[in-house]
Tab-separated table of C-alpha atoms and ligand atoms in Angstrom:
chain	number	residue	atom	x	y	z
W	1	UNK	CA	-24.218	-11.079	-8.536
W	2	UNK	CA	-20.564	-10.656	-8.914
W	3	UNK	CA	-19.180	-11.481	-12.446
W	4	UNK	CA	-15.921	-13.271	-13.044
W	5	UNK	CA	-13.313	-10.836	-13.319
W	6	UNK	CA	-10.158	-13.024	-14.170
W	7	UNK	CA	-10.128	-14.350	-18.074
W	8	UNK	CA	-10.004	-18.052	-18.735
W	9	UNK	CA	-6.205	-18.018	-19.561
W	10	UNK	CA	-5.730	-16.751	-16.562
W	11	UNK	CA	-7.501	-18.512	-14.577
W	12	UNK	CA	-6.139	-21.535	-15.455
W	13	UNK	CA	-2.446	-20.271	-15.161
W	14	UNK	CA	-3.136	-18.883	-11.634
W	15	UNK	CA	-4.714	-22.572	-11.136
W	16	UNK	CA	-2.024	-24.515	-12.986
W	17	UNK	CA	0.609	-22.623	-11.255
W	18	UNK	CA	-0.440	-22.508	-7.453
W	19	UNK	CA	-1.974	-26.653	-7.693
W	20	UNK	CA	0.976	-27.506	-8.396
W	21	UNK	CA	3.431	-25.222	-5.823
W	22	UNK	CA	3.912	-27.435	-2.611
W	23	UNK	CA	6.096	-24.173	-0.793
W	24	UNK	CA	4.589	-20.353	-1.686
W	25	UNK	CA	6.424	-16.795	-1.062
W	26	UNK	CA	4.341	-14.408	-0.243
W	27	UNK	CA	5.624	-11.095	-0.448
W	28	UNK	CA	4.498	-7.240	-0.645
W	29	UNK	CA	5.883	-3.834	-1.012
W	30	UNK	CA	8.098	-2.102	1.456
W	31	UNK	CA	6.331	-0.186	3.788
W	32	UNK	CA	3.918	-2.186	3.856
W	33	UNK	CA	0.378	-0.737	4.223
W	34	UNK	CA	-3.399	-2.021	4.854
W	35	UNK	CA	-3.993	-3.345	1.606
W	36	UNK	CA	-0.424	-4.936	1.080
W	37	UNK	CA	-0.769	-6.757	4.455
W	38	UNK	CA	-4.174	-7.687	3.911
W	39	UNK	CA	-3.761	-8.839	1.170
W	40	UNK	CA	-0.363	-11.317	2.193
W	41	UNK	CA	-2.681	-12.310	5.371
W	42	UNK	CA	-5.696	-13.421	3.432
W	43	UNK	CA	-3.408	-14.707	0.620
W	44	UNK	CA	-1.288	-16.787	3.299
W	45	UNK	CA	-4.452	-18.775	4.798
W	46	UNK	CA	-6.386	-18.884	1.628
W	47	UNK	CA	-3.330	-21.023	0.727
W	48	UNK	CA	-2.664	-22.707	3.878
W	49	UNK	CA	-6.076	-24.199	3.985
W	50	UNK	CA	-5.422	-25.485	0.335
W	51	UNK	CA	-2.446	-27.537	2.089
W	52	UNK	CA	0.202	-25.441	0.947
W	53	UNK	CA	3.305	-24.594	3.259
W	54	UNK	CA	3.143	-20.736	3.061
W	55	UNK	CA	6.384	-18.259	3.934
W	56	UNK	CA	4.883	-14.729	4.021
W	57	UNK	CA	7.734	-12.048	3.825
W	58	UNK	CA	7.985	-8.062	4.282
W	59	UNK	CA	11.070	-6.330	3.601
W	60	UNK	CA	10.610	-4.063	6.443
W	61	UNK	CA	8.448	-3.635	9.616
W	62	UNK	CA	4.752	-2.811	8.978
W	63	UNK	CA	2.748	-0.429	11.653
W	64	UNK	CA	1.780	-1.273	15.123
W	65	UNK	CA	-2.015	-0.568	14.146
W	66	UNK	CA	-1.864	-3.297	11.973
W	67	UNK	CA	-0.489	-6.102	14.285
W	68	UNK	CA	-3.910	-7.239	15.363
W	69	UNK	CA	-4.822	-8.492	11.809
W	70	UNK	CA	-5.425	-12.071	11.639
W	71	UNK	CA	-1.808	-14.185	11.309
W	72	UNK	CA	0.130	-11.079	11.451
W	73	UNK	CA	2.250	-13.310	13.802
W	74	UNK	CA	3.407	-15.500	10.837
W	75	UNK	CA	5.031	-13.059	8.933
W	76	UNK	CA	8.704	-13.195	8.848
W	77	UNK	CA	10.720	-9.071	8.378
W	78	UNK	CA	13.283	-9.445	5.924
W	79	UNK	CA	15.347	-6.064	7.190
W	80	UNK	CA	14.846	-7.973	10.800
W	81	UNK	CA	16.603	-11.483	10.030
W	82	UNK	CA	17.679	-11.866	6.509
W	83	UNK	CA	19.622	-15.033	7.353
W	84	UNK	CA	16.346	-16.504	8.529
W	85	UNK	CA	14.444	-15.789	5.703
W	86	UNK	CA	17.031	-16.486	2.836
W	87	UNK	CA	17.182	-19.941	4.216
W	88	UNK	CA	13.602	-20.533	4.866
W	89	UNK	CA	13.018	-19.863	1.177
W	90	UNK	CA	15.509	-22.611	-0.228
W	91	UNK	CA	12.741	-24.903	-1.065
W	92	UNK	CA	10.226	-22.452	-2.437
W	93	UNK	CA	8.620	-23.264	-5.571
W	94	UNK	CA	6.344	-20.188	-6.486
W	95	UNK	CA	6.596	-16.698	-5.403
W	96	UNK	CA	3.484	-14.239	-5.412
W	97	UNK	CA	4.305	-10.457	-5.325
W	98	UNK	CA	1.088	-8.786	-3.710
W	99	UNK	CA	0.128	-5.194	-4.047
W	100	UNK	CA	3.016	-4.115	-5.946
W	101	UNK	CA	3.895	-4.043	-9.879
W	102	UNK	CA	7.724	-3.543	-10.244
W	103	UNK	CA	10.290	-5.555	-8.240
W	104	UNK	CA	11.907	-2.587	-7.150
W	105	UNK	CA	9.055	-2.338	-4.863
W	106	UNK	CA	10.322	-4.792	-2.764
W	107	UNK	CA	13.563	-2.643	-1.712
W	108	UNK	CA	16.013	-4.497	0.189
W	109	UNK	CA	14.839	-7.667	-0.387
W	110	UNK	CA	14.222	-7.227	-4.221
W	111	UNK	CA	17.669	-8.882	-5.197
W	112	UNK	CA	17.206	-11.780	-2.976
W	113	UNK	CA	13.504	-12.156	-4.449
W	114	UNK	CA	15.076	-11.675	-8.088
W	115	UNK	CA	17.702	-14.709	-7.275
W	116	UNK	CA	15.006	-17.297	-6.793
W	117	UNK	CA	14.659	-19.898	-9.792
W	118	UNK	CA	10.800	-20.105	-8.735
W	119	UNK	CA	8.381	-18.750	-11.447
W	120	UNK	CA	6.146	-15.547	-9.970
W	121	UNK	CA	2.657	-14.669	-9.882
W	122	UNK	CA	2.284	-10.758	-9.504
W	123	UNK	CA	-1.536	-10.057	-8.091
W	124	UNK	CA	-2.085	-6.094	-8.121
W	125	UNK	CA	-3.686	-2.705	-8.815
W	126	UNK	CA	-1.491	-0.251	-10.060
W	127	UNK	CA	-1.213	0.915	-13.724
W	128	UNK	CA	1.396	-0.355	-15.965
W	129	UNK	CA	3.252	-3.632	-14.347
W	130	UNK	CA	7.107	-4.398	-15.303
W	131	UNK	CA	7.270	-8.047	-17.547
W	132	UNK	CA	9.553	-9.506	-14.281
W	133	UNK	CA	6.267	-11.806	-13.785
W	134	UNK	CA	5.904	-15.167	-15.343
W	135	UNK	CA	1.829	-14.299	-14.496
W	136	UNK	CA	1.085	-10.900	-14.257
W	137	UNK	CA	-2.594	-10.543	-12.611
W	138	UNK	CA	-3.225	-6.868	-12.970
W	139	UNK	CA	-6.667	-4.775	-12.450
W	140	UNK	CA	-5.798	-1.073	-11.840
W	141	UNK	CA	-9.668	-0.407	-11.770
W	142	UNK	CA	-9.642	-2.104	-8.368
W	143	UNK	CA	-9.702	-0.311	-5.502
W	144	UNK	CA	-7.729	-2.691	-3.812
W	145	UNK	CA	-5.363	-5.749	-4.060
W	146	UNK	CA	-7.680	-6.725	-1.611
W	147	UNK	CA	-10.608	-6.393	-3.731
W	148	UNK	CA	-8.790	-8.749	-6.594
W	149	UNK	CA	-7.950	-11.180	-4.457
W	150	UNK	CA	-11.266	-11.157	-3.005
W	151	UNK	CA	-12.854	-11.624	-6.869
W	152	UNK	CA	-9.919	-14.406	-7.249
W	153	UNK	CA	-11.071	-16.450	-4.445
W	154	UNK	CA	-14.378	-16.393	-5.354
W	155	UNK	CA	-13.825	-17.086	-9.032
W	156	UNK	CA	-11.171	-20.019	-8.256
W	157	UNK	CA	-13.155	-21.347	-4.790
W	158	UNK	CA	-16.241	-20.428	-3.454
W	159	UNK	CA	-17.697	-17.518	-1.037
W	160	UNK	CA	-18.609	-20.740	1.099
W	161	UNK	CA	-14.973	-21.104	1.934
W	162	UNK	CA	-14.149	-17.959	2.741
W	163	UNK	CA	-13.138	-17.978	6.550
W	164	UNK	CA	-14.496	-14.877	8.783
W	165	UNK	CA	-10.217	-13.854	9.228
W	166	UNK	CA	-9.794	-13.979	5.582
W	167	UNK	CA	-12.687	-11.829	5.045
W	168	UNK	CA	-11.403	-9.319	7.917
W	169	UNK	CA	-8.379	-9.262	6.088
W	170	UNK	CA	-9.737	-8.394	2.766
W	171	UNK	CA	-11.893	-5.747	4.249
W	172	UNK	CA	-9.094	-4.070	5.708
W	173	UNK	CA	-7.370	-3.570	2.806
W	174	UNK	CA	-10.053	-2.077	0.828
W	175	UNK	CA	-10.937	-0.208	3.224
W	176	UNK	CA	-7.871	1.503	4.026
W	177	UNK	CA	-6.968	1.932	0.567
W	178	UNK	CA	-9.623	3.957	-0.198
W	179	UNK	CA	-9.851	6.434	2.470
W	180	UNK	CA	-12.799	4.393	4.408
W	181	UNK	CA	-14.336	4.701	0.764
W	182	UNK	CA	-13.863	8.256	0.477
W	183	UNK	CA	-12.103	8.216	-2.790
W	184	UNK	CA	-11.522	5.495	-5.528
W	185	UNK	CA	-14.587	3.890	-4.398
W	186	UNK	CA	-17.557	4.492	-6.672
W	187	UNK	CA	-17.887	0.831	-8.237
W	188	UNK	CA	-20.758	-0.541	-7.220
W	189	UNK	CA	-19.143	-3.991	-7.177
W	190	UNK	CA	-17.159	-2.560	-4.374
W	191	UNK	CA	-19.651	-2.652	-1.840
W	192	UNK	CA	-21.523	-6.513	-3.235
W	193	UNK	CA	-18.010	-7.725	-2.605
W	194	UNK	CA	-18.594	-5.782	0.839
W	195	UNK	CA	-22.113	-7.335	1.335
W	196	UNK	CA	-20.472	-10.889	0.612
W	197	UNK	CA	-17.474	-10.440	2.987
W	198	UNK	CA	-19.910	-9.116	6.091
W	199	UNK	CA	-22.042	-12.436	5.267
W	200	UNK	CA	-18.756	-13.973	6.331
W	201	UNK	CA	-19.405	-11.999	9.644
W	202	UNK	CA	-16.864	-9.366	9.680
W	203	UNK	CA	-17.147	-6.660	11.958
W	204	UNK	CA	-16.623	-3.844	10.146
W	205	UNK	CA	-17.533	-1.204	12.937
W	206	UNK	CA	-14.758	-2.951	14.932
W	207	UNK	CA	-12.123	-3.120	12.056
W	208	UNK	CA	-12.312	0.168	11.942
W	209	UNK	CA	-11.774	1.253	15.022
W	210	UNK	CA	-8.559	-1.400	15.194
W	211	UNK	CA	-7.019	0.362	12.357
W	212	UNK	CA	-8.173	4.424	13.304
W	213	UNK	CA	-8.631	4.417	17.026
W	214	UNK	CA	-5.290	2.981	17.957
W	215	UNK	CA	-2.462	5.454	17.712
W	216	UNK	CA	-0.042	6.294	20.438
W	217	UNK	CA	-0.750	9.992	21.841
W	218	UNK	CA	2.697	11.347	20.021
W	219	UNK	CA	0.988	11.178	16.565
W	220	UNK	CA	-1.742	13.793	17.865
W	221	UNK	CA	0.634	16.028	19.148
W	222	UNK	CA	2.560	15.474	15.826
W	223	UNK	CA	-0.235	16.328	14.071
W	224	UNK	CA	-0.669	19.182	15.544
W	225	UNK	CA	2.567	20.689	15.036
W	226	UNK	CA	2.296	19.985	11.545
W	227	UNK	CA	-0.713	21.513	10.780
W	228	UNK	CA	0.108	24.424	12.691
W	229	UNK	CA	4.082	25.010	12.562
W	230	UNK	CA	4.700	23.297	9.422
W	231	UNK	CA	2.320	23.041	7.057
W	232	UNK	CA	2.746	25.877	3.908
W	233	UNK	CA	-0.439	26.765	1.531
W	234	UNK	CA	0.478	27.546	-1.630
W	235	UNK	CA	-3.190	28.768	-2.736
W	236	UNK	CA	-1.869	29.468	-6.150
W	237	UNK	CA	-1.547	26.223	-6.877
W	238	UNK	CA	-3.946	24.646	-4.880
W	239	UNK	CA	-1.498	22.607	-3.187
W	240	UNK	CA	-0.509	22.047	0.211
W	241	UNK	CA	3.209	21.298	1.831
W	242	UNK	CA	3.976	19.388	5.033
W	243	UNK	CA	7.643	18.604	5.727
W	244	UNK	CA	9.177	16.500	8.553
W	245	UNK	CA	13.142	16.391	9.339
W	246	UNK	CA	14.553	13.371	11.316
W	247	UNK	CA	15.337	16.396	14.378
W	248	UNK	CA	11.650	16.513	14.623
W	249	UNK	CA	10.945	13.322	15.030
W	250	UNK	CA	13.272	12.370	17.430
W	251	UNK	CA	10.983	15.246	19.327
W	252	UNK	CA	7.979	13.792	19.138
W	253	UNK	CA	9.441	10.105	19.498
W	254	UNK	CA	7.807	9.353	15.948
W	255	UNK	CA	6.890	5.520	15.210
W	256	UNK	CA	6.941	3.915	11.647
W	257	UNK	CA	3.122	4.646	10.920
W	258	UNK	CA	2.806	7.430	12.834
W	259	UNK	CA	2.273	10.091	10.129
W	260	UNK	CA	0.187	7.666	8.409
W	261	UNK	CA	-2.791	9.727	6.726
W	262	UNK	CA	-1.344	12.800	7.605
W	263	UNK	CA	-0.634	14.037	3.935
W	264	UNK	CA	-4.610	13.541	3.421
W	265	UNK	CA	-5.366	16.052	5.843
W	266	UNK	CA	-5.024	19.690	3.890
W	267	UNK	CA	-7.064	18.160	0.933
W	268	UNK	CA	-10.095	19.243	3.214
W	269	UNK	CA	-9.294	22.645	2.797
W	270	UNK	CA	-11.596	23.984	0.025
W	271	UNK	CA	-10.133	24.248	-3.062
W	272	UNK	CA	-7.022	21.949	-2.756
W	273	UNK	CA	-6.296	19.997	-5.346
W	274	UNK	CA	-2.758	18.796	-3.592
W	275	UNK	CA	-1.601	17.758	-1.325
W	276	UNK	CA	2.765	16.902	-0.523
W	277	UNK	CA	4.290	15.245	2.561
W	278	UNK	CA	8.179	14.975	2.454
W	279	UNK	CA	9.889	13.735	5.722
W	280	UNK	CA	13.442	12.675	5.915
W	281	UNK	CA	14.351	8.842	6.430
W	282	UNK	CA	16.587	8.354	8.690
W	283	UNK	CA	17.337	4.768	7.915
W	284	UNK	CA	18.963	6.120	4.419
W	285	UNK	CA	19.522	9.842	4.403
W	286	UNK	CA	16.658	9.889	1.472
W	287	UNK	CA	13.361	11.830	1.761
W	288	UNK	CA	10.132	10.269	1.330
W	289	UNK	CA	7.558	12.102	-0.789
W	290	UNK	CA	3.854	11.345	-0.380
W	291	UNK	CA	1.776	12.955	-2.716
W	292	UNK	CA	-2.227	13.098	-2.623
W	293	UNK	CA	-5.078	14.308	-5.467
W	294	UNK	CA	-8.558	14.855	-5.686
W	295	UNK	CA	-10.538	14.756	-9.140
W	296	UNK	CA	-8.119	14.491	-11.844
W	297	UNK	CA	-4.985	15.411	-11.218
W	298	UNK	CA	-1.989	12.815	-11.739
W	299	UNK	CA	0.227	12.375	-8.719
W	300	UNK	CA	1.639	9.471	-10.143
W	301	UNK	CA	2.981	11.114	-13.164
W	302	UNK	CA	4.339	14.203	-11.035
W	303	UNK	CA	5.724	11.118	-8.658
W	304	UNK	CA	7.652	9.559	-11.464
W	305	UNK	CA	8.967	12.663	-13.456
W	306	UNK	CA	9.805	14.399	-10.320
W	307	UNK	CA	10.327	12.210	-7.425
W	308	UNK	CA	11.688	8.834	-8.596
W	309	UNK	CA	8.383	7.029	-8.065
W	310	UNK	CA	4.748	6.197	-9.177
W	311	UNK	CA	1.490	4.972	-8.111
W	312	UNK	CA	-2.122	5.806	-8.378
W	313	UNK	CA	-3.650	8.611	-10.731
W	314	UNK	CA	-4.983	10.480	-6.746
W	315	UNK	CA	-2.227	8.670	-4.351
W	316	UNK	CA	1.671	8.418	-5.428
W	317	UNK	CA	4.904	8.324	-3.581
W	318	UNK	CA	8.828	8.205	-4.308
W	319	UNK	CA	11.994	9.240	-3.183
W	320	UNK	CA	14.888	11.616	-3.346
W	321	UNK	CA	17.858	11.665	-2.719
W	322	UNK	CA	18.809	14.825	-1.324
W	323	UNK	CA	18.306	17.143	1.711
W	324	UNK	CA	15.548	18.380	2.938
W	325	UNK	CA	16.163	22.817	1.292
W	326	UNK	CA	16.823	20.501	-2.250
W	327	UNK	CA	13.510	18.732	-1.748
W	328	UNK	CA	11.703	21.719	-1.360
W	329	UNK	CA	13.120	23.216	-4.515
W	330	UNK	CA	12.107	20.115	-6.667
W	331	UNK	CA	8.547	20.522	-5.090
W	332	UNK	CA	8.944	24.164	-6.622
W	333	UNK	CA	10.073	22.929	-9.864
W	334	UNK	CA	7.056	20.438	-10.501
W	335	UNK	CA	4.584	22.931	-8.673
W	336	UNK	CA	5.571	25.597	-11.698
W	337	UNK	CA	5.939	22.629	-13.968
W	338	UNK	CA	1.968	21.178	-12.985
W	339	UNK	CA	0.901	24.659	-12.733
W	340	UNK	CA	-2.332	24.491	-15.448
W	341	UNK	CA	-3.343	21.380	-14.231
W	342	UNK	CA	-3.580	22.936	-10.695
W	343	UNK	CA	-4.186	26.665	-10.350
W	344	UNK	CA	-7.302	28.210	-11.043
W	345	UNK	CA	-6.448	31.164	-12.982
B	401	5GP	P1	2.364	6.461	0.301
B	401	5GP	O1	2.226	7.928	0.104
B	401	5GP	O2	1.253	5.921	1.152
B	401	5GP	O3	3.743	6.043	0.703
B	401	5GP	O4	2.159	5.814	-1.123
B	401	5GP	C1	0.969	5.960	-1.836
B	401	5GP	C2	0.980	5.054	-3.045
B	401	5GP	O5	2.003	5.489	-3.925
B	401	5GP	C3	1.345	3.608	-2.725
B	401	5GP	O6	0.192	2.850	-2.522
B	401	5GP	C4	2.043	3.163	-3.975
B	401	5GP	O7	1.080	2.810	-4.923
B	401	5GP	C5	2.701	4.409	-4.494
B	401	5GP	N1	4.114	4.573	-4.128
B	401	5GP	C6	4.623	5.039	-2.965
B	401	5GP	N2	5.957	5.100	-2.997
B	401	5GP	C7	6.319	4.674	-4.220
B	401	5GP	C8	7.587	4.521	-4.879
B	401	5GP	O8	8.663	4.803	-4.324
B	401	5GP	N3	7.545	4.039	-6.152
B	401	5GP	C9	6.389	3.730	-6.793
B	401	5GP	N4	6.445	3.263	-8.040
B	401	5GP	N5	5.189	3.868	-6.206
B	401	5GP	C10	5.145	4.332	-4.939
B	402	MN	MN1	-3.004	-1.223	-2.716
């Protein structure tokens, strides 16, 4: 059976604190992913059926092949209509930040999330949370947000109550946080919290086709001209480099979540211990850096010393602030500077 995770104190903040919230924020990181929305979609009904009026919030869009997750519908885009959301949040009384450990995270919408008098809850998974959290719920050995809230509910509730779209929901996100269980997955609890959400009757088979098989035809052909036009092996260093400049993707008509995955692809070529994705944002003039590991190597301390960012110990991202020729030259600089954690000489 699955143990209580949370700790007494906190259980009975997380209880003191959401029995007595009539209005909940629920918010994630920008960009948001599987896990993140997952986890605000499970969150959001988990709450709703405990009579709570729930206002679930991303700062930006999130991917078409997410839209067909359960209550997807409710969820209001802050970038989309600020107005709207600033003044559906006048009454809230508790805010829970989901998936995310720094309020940075939340990107354009941080400052209006910071200006609320409402106390927060932080639920999450990634090492070393900020102190902007009146309750900071924080289990980096998780594999997903998903996976602690799915511990949470069953600690605070029961598995009895657990509806068959909350359980699709928490799936998803632990599923597509680790790779379909390819990496960060070797807890066994990971897969009795699996057996316990396909009791709920979760079609797995089905969830992930919803979230794999449902790209538009331009990401292929993206793909392909990546892999063979752009993508540079450094063998020295075991590393991979895949860049993408906004002229290209006006080319290949490129969607928010197209590219997603693509900077796991050349860690399947033997050896690789690295992989890097940079593609220019057009929204900003930045460039987003993805960066993927296998084994032991830290992309989140490369992400924060060299790219102005963080994350897990095999999956990190940031940002900088530059062109794309200057981006490549800091990839050179912490390539040199990671050099005897990743070549093999
Ligand atoms: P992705 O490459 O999918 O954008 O991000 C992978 C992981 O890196 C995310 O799940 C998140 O944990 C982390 N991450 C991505 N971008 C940032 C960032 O700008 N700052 C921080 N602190 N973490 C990030
Ligand atoms: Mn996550």
């Amino acid at each position: 059976m699955l143990s209580n995770i949370l700790s007494e104190t906190e259980l009975s903040a997380f209880k003191h604190m959401t029995e007595k919230a009539r209005h909940v924020l629920l918010t994630c990181h920008v960009s948001p992913d599987g896990d993140a929305l997952g986890a605000m979609l499970s969150c959001l009904q988990f709450l709703q059926r405990k009579g709570k009026k729930v206002t679930a919030v991303t700062p930006n869009i999130f991917p078409d092949f997410l839209k067909w997750l359960p209550c997807s519908e409710e969820v209001m885009i802050f970038e989309k209509q600020p107005e709207e959301v600033k003044s559906a949040l006048s009454d809230v009384d508790l805010v829970m930040c989901l998936d995310f450990n720094d309020l940075k995270r939340l990107d354009i919408f941080s400052e209006t999330v910071k200006g609320l008098q409402a106390p927060k809850i932080m639920l999450d998974h990634h090492p070393n949370p900020s102190n902007e959290f009146e309750l900071a719920i924080s289990y980096p050995e998780m594999c997903a947000t998903c996976e602690l809230l799915f511990r949470l509910f069953i600690q605070t509730d029961s598995l009895d109550n657990i509806s068959e779209q909350e359980a699709t929901c928490l799936y998803t996100g632990m599923m597509t946080d680790t790779g379909c269980f390819s990496y960060n997955s070797n807890r066994s609890e990971i897969y009795m919290s699996i057996a316990a959400l396909l009791s709920k009757g979760i079609d797995k088979d089905k969830i992930y086709r919803q979230i794999y098989y449902n790209y538009p035809v331009g990401r292929f052909q993206l793909m392909g001209y990546l892999l063979y036009v752009k993508m540079k092996a450094f063998s020295k260093f075991r590393t991979a480099l895949m860049t993408l400049t906004y002229e290209e993707q006006k080319r290949f008509a490129f969607k928010k979540g197209d590219t997603e995955g693509f900077v796991n692809i050349p860690l399947q070529i033997k050896g690789n211990k690295l992989s890097i994705f940079l593609r220019e944002n057009p929204e900003n003039g930045t460039i987003r850096v993805s960066l993927r590991s296998v084994d032991d190597f830290p992309c989140n301390k490369m992400a924060e010393e060299f790219f102005n960012g963080g994350g897990h110990l095999n999956a990190a991202g940031g940002v900088l602030e530059c062109d794309m020729e200057k981006a490549e030259r800091v990839v050179d600089e912490a390539l040199k500077k990671y050099a005897p954690l990743l070549s093999n000489e």
